[in-house]
mmCIF file of C-alpha atoms and ligand atoms in Angstrom:
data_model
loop_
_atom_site.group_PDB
_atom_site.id
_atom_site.type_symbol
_atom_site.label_atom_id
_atom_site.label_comp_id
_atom_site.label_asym_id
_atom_site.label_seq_id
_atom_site.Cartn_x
_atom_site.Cartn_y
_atom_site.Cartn_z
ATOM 1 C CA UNK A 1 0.000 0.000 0.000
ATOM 2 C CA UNK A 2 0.950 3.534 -0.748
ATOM 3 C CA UNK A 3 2.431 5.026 1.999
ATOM 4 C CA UNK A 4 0.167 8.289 2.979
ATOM 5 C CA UNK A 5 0.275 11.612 1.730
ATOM 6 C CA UNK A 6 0.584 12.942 5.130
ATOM 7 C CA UNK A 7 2.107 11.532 8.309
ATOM 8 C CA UNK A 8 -0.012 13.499 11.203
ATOM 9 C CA UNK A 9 -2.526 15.095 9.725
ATOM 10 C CA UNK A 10 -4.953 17.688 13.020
ATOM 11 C CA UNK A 11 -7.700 18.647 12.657
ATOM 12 C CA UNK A 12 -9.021 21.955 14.820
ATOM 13 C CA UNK A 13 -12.959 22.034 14.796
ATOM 14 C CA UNK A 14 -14.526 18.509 14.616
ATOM 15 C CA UNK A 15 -18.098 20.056 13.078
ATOM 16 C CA UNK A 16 -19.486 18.876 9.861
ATOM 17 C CA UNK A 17 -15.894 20.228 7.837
ATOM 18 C CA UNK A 18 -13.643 18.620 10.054
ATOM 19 C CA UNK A 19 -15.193 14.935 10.291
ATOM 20 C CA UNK A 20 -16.188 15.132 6.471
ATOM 21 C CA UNK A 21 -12.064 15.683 5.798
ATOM 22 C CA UNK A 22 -11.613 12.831 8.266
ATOM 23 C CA UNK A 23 -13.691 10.253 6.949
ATOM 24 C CA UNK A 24 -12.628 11.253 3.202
ATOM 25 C CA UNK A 25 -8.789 10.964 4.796
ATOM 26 C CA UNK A 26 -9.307 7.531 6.198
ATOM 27 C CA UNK A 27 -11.094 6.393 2.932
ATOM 28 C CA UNK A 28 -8.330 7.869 0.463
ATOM 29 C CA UNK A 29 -5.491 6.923 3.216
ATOM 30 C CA UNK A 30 -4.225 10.411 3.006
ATOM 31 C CA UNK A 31 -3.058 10.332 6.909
ATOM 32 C CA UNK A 32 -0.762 8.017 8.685
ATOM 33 C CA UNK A 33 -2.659 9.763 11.656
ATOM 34 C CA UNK A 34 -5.388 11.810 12.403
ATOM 35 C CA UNK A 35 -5.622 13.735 15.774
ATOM 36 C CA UNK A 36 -8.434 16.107 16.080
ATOM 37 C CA UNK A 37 -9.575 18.592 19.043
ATOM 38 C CA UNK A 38 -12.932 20.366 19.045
ATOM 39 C CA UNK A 39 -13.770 22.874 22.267
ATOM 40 C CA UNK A 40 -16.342 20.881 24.051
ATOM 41 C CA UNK A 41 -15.837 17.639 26.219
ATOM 42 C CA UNK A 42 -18.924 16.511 24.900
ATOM 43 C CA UNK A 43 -18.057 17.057 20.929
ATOM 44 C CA UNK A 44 -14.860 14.999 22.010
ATOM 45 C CA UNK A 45 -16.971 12.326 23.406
ATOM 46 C CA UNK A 46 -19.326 12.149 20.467
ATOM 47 C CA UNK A 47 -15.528 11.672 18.405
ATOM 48 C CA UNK A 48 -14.165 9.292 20.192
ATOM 49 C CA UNK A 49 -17.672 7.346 20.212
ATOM 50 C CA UNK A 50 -17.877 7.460 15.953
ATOM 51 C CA UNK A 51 -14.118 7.161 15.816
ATOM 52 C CA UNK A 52 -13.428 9.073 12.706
ATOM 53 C CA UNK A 53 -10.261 10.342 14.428
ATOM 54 C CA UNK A 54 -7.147 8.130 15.914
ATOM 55 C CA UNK A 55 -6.750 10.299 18.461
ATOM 56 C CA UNK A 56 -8.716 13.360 19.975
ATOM 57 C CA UNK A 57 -6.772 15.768 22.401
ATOM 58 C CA UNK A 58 -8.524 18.447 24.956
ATOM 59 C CA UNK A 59 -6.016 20.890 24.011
ATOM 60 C CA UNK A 60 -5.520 21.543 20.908
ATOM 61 C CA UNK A 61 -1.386 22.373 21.117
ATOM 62 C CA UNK A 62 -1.403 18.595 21.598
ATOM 63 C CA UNK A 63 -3.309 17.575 18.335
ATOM 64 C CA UNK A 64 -0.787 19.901 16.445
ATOM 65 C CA UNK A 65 2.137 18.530 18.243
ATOM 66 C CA UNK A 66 4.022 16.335 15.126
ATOM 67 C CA UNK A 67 1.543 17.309 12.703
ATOM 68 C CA UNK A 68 2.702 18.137 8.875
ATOM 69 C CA UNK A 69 -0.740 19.094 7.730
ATOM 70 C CA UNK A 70 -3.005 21.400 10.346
ATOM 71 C CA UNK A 71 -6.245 22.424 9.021
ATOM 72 C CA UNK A 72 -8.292 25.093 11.157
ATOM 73 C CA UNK A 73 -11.886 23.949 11.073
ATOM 74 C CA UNK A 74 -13.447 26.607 13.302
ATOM 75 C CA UNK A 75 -15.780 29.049 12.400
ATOM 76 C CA UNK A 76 -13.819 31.884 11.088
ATOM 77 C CA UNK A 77 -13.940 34.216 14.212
ATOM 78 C CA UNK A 78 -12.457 32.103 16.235
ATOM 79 C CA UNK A 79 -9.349 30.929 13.828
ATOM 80 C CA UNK A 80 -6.543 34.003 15.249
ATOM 81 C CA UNK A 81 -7.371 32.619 18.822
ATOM 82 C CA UNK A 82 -6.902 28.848 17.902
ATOM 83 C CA UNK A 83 -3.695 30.259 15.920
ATOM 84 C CA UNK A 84 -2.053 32.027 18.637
ATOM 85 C CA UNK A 85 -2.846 29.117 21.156
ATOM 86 C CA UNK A 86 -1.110 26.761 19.005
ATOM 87 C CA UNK A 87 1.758 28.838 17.246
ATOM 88 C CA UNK A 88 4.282 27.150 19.608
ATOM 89 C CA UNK A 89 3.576 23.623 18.727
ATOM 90 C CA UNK A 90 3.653 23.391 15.049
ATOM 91 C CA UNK A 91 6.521 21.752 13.462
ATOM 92 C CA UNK A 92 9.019 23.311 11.448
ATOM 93 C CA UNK A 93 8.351 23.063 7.996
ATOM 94 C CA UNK A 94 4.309 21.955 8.152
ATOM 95 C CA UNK A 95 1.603 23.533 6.177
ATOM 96 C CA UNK A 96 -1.264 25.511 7.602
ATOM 97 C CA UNK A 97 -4.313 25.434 5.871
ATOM 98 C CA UNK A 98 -8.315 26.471 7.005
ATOM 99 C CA UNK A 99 -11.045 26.136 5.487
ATOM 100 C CA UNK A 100 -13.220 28.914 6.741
ATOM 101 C CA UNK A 101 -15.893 30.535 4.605
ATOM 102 C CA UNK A 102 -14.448 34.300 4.443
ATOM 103 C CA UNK A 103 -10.682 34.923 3.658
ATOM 104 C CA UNK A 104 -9.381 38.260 3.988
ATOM 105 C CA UNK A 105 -10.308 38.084 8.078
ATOM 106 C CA UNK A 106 -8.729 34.626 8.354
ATOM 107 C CA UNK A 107 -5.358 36.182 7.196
ATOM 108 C CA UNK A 108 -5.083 38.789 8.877
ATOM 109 C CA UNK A 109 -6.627 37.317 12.208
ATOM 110 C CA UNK A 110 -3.819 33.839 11.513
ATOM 111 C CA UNK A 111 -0.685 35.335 9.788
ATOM 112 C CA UNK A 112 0.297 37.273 12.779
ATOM 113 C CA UNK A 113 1.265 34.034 14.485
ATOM 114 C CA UNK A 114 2.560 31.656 11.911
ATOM 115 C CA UNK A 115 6.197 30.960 12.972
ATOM 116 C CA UNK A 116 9.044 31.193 10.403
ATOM 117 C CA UNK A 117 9.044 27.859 8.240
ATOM 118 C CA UNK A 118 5.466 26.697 9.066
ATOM 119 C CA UNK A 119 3.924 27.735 5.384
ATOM 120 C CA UNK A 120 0.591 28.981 5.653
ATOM 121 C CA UNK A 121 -2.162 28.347 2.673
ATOM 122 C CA UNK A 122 -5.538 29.667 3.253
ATOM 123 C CA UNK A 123 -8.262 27.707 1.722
ATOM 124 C CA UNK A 124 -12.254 27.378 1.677
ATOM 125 C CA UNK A 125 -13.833 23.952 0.060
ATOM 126 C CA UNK A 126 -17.077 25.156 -1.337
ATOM 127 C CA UNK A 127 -18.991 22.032 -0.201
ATOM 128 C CA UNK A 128 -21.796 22.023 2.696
ATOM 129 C CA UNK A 129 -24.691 20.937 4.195
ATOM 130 C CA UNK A 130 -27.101 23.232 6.448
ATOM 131 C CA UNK A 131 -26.176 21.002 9.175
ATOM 132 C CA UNK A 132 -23.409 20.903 11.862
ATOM 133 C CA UNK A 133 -21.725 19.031 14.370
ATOM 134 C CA UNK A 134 -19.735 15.349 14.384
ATOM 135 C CA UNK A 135 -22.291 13.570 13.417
ATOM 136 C CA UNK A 136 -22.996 15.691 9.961
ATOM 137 C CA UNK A 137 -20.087 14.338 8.390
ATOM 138 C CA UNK A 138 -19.629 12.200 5.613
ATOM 139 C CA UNK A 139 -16.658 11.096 3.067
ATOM 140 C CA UNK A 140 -18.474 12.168 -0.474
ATOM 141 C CA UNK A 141 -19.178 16.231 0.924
ATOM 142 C CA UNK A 142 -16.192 17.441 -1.441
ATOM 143 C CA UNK A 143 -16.785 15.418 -4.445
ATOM 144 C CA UNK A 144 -16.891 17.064 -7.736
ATOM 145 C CA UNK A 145 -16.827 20.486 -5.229
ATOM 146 C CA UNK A 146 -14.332 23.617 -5.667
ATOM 147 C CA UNK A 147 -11.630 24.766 -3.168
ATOM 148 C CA UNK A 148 -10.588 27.954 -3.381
ATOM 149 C CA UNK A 149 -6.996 28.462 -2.469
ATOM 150 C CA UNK A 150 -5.462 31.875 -1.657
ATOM 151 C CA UNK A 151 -2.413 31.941 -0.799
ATOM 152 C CA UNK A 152 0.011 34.817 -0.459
ATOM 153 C CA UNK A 153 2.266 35.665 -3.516
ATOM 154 C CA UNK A 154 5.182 34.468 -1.755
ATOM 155 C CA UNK A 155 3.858 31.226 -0.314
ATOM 156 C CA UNK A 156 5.902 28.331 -0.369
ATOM 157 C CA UNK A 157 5.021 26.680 -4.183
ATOM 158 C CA UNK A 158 5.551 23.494 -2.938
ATOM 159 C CA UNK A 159 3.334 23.767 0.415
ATOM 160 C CA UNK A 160 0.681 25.475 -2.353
ATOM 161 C CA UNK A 161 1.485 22.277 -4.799
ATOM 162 C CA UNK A 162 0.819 19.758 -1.839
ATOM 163 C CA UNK A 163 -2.110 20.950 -0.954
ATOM 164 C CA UNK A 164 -3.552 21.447 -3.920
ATOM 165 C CA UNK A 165 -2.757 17.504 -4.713
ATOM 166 C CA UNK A 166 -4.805 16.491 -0.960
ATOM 167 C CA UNK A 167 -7.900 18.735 -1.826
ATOM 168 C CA UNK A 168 -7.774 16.663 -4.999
ATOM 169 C CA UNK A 169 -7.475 13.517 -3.384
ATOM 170 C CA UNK A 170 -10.473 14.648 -1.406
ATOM 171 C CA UNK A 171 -12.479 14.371 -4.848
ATOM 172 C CA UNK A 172 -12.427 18.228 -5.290
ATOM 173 C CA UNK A 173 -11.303 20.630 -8.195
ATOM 174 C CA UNK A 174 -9.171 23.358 -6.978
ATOM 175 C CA UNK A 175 -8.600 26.843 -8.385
ATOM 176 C CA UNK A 176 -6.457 29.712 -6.519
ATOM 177 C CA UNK A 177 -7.377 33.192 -6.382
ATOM 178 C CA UNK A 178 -6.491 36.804 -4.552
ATOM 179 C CA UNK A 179 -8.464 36.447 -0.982
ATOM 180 C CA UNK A 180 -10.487 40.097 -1.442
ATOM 181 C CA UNK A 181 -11.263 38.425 -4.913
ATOM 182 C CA UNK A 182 -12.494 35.041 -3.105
ATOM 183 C CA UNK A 183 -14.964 37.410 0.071
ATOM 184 C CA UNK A 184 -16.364 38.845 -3.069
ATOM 185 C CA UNK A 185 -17.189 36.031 -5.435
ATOM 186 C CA UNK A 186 -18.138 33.944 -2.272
ATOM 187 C CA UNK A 187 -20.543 37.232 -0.797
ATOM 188 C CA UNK A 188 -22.674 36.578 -3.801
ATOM 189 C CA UNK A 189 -22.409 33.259 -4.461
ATOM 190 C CA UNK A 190 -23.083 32.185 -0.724
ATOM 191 C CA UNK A 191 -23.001 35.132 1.709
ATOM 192 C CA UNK A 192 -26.049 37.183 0.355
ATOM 193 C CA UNK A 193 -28.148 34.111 -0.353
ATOM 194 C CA UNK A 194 -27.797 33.228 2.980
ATOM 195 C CA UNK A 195 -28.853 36.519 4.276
ATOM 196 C CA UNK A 196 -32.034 36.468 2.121
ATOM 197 C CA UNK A 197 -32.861 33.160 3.055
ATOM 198 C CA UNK A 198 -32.865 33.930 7.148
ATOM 199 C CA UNK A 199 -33.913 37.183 6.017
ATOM 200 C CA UNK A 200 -37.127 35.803 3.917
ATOM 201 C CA UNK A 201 -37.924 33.115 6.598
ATOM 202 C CA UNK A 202 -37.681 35.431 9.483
ATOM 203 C CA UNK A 203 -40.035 37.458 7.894
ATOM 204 C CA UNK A 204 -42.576 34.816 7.144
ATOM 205 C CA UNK A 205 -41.975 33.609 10.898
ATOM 206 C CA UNK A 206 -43.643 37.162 12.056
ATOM 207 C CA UNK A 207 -46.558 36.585 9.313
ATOM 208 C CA UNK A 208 -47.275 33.206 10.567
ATOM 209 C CA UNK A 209 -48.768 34.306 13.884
ATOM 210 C CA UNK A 210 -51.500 35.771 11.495
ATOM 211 C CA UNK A 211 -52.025 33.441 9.082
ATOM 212 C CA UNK A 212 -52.038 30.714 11.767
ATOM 213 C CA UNK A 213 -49.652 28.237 11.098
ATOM 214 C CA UNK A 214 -50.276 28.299 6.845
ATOM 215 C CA UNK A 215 -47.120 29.014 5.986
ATOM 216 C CA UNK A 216 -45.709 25.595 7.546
ATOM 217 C CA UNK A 217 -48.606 23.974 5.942
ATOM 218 C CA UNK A 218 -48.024 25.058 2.602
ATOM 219 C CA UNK A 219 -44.455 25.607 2.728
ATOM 220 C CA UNK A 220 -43.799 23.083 -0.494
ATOM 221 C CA UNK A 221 -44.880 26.223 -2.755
ATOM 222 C CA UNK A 222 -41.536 27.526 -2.622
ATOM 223 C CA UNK A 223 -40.744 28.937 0.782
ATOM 224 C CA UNK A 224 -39.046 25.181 2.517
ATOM 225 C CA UNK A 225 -36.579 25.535 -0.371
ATOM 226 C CA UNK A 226 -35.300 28.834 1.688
ATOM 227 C CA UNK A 227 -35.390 27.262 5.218
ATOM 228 C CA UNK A 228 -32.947 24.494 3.931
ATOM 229 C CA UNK A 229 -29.873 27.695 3.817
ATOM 230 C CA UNK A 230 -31.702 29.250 6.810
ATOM 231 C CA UNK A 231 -31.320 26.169 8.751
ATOM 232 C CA UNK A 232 -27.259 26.595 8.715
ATOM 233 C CA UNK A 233 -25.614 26.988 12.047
ATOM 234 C CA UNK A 234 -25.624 30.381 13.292
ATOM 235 C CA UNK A 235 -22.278 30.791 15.251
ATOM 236 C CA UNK A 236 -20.649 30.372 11.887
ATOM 237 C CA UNK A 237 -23.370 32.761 9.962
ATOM 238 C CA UNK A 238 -22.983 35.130 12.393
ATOM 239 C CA UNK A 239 -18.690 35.317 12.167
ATOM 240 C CA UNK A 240 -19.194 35.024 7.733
ATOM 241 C CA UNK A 241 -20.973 38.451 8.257
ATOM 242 C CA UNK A 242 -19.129 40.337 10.691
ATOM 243 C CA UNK A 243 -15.765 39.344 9.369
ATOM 244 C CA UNK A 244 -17.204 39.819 5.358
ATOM 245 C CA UNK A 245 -18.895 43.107 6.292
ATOM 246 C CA UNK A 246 -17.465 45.367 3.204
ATOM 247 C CA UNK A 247 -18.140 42.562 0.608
ATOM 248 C CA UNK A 248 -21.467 41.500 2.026
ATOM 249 C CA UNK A 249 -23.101 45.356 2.188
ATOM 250 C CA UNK A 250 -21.602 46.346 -1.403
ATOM 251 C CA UNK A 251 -23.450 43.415 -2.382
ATOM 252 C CA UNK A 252 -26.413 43.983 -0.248
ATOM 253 C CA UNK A 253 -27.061 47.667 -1.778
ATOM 254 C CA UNK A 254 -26.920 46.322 -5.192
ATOM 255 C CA UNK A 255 -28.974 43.383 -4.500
ATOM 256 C CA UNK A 256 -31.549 46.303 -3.176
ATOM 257 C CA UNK A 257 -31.426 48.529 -5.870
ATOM 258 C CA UNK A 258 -32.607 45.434 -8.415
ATOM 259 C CA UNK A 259 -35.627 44.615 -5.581
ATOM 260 C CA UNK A 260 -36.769 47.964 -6.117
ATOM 261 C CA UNK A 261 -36.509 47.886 -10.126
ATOM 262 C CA UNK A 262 -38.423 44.306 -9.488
ATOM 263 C CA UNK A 263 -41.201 46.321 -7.332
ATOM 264 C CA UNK A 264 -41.493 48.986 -10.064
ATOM 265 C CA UNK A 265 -41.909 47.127 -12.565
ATOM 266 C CA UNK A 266 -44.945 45.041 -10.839
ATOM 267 C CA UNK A 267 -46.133 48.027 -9.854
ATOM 268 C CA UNK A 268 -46.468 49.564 -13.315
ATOM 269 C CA UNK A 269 -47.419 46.139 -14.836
ATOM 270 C CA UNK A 270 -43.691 45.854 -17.125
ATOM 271 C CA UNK A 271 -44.750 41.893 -18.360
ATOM 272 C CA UNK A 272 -41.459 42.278 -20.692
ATOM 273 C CA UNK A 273 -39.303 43.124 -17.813
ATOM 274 C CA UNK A 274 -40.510 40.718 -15.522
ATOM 275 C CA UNK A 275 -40.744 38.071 -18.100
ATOM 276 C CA UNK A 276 -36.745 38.661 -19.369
ATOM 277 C CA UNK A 277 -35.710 38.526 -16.010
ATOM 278 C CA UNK A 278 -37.225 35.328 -14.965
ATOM 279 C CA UNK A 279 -36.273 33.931 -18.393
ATOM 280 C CA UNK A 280 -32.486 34.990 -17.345
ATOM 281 C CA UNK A 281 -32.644 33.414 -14.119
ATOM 282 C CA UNK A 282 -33.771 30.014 -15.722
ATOM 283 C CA UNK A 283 -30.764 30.321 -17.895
ATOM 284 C CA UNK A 284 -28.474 30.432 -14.688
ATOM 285 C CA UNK A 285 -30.200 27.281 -13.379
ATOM 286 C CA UNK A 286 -29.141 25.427 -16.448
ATOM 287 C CA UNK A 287 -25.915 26.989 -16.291
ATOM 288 C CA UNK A 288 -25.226 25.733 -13.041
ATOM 289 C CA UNK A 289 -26.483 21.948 -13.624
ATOM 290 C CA UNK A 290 -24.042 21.547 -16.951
ATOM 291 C CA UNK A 291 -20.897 22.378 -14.754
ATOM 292 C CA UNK A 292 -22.101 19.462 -12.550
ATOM 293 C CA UNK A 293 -22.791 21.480 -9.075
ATOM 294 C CA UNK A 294 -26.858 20.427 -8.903
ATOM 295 C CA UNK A 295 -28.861 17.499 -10.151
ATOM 296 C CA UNK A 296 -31.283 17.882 -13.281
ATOM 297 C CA UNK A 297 -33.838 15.906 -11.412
ATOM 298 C CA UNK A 298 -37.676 18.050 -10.952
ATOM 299 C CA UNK A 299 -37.842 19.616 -7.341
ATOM 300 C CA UNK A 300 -33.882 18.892 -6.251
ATOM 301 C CA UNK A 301 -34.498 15.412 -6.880
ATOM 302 C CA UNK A 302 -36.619 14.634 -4.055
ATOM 303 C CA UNK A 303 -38.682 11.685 -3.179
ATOM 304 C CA UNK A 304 -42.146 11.598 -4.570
ATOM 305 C CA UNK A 305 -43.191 8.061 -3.844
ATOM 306 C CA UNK A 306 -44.660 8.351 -0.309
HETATM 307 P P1 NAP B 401 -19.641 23.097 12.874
HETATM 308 O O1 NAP B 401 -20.228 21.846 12.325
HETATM 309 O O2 NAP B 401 -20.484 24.011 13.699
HETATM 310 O O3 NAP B 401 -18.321 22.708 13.716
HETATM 311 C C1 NAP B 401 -17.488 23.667 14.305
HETATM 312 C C2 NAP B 401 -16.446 22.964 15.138
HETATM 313 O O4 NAP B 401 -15.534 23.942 15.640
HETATM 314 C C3 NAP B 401 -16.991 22.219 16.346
HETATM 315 O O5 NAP B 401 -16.268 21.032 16.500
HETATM 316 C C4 NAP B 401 -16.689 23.184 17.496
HETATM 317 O O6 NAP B 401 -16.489 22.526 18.725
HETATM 318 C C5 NAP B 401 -15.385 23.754 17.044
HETATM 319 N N1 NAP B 401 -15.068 25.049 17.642
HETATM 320 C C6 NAP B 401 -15.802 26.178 17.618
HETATM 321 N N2 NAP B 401 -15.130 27.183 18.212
HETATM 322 C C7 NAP B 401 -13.964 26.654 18.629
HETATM 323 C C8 NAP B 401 -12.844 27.179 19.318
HETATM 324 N N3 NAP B 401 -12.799 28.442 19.696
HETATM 325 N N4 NAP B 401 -11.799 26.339 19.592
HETATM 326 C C9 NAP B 401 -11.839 25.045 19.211
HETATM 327 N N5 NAP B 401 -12.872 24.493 18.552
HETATM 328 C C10 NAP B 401 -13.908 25.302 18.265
HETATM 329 O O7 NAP B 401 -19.036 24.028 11.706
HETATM 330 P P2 NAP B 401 -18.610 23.662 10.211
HETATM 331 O O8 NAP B 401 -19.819 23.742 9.346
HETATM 332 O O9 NAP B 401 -17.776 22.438 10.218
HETATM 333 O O10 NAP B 401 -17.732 24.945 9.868
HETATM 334 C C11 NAP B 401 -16.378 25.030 10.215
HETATM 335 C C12 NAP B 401 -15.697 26.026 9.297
HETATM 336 O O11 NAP B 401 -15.919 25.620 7.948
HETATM 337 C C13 NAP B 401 -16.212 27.459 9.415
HETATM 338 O O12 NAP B 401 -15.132 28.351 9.375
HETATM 339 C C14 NAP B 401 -17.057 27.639 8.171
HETATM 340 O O13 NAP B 401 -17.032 28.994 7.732
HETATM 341 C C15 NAP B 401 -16.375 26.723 7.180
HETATM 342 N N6 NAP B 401 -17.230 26.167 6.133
HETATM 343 C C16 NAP B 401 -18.481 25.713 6.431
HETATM 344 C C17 NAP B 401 -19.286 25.195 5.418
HETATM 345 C C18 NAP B 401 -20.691 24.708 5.709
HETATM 346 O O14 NAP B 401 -21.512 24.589 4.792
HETATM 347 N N7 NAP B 401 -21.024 24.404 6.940
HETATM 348 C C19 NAP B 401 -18.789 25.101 4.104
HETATM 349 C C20 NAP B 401 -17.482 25.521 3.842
HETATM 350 C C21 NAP B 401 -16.712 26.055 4.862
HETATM 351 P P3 NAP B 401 -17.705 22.262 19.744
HETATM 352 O O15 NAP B 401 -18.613 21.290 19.035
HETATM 353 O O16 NAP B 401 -17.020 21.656 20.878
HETATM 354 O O17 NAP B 401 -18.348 23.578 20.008
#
């Protein structure tokens, strides 16, 4: 057998990211070892119990201790506090990776306490699920998925190379780009949505108390389909907005200004602008399912048959 691409591989944050990356590891053999730490005792006992992880350490300078891969799995406002705790224990000449949703905070909140000769390569796999925890996992999350890569223009190639070659292993494509560039693409690909969805939902939430309960009851017209994203965990919503503030309200304004065209042109009865802008948005869908990100099945390809 091959030996594996990494010796020691830790893994900080033991949520849905982390135990997806260990149960893709231990299928691929990419680690010799996998030590993991997440915050609570009871996360670590819920690890140890599903033993995706070889060993799993209270502290998390222990997982690190040895490692040659590190990957931060925290949500991203808590990633320069994780950093700085374990700064003294990484080994010379290991690679420092995350794989937090928003990038430009994540550097500036890590890169203060990377040590000489520890090369650090930011990253964000663009693969989820709206739930969290140890028990969300599972080995096929990145498959056929993007990570986004961004390291700093004089990041160690090879650290960048090796890296690139384990997200690959993990079944994902991988592209590289500037971070600002990545906190912009991902505030309208991901961010906004989001908002919208908690946004839409929380609205509907105040309605329900008059409609009494119809809007659970009928929620298959459409409006489920936005609780799905507004279901996601909301320690990690809450740290993608804060820490992707500029990108997010840029975004935000413009995404207003087109409401308000929208609401004008209802208003005044515009069929042919209505009609060419739902006809682009079907075009999008399409888009989307020929690069292989959704299925082509009717309704997501749910189950009809009970
Ligand atoms: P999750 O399921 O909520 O898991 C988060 C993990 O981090 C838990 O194990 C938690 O431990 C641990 N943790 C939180 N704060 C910590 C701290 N200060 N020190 C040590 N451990 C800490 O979250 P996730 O969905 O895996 O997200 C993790 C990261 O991946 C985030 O940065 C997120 O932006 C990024 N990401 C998420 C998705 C997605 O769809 N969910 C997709 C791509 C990237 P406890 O359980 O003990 O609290």
């Amino acid at each position: 057998m091959a030996a594996p691409m990494f010796e020691r591989v830790a893994l900080i944050g033991l949520g849905l990211i982390g135990s997806s990356l260990a149960h893709v590891m231990r299928r691929e053999g990419l680690a010799g070892h996998i030590a993991g730490h997440a915050r609570s005792a009871e996360t670590r006992a819920e690890v140890a119990r599903l033993g995706f992880a070889d060993s799993v350490h209270e502290h998390p300078q222990d997982a690190v201790r040895g490692a040659d891969l590190v990957i931060l799995c925290v949500p991203v406002g808590s990633c320069g506090a994780v950093a700085k705790a374990i700064a003294g224990d990484l080994k010379a000449g290991a690679i420092l990776t995350d794989v937090g949703s928003v990038k430009a905070a994540v550097v500036a909140d890590v890169s203060p306490h990377v040590p000489d000769g520890v090369h650090f390569v930011p990253g964000h796999p663009i693969a989820g699920t709206e739930q969290s925890g140890p028990n969300s996992g599972f080995a096929e999350l990145f498959t056929n998925r993007w990570c986004i890569l961004t390291p700093a223009a004089d990041a160690d190639a090879k650290a960048v190379e090796k890296l690139t070659a384990f997200w690959r292993a993990c079944g994902s494509h991988v592209d590289v780009m500037a971070v600002d560039h990545h906190d912009m693409v991902l505030g309208i690909t991901s961010h906004l949505p989001h908002l919208i969805a908690y946004s839409i939902v929380s609205t509907a939430a105040d309605l329900e108390e008059v409609t009494k309960s119809e809007v659970i009851k009928y929620s298959a017209a459409g409006f489920r389909d936005f609780t799905r994203i507004a279901a996601s965990d909301p320690i990690m919503w809450r740290d993608v907005f804060l820490t992707n503030k500029d990108a997010v309200l840029e975004l935000l304004s413009r995404f207003s200004e087109d409401l308000s065209a929208l609401q004008k042109a209802i208003r005044w009865g515009d069929e042919d602008q209505l009609v060419e802008l739902f006809t682009r948005s079907r075009e999008i869908r399409r888009r989307i399912i020929e690069a292989g990100q959704d299925t082509d099945e009717p309704d997501f390809g749910r189950s009809h048959s009970e």
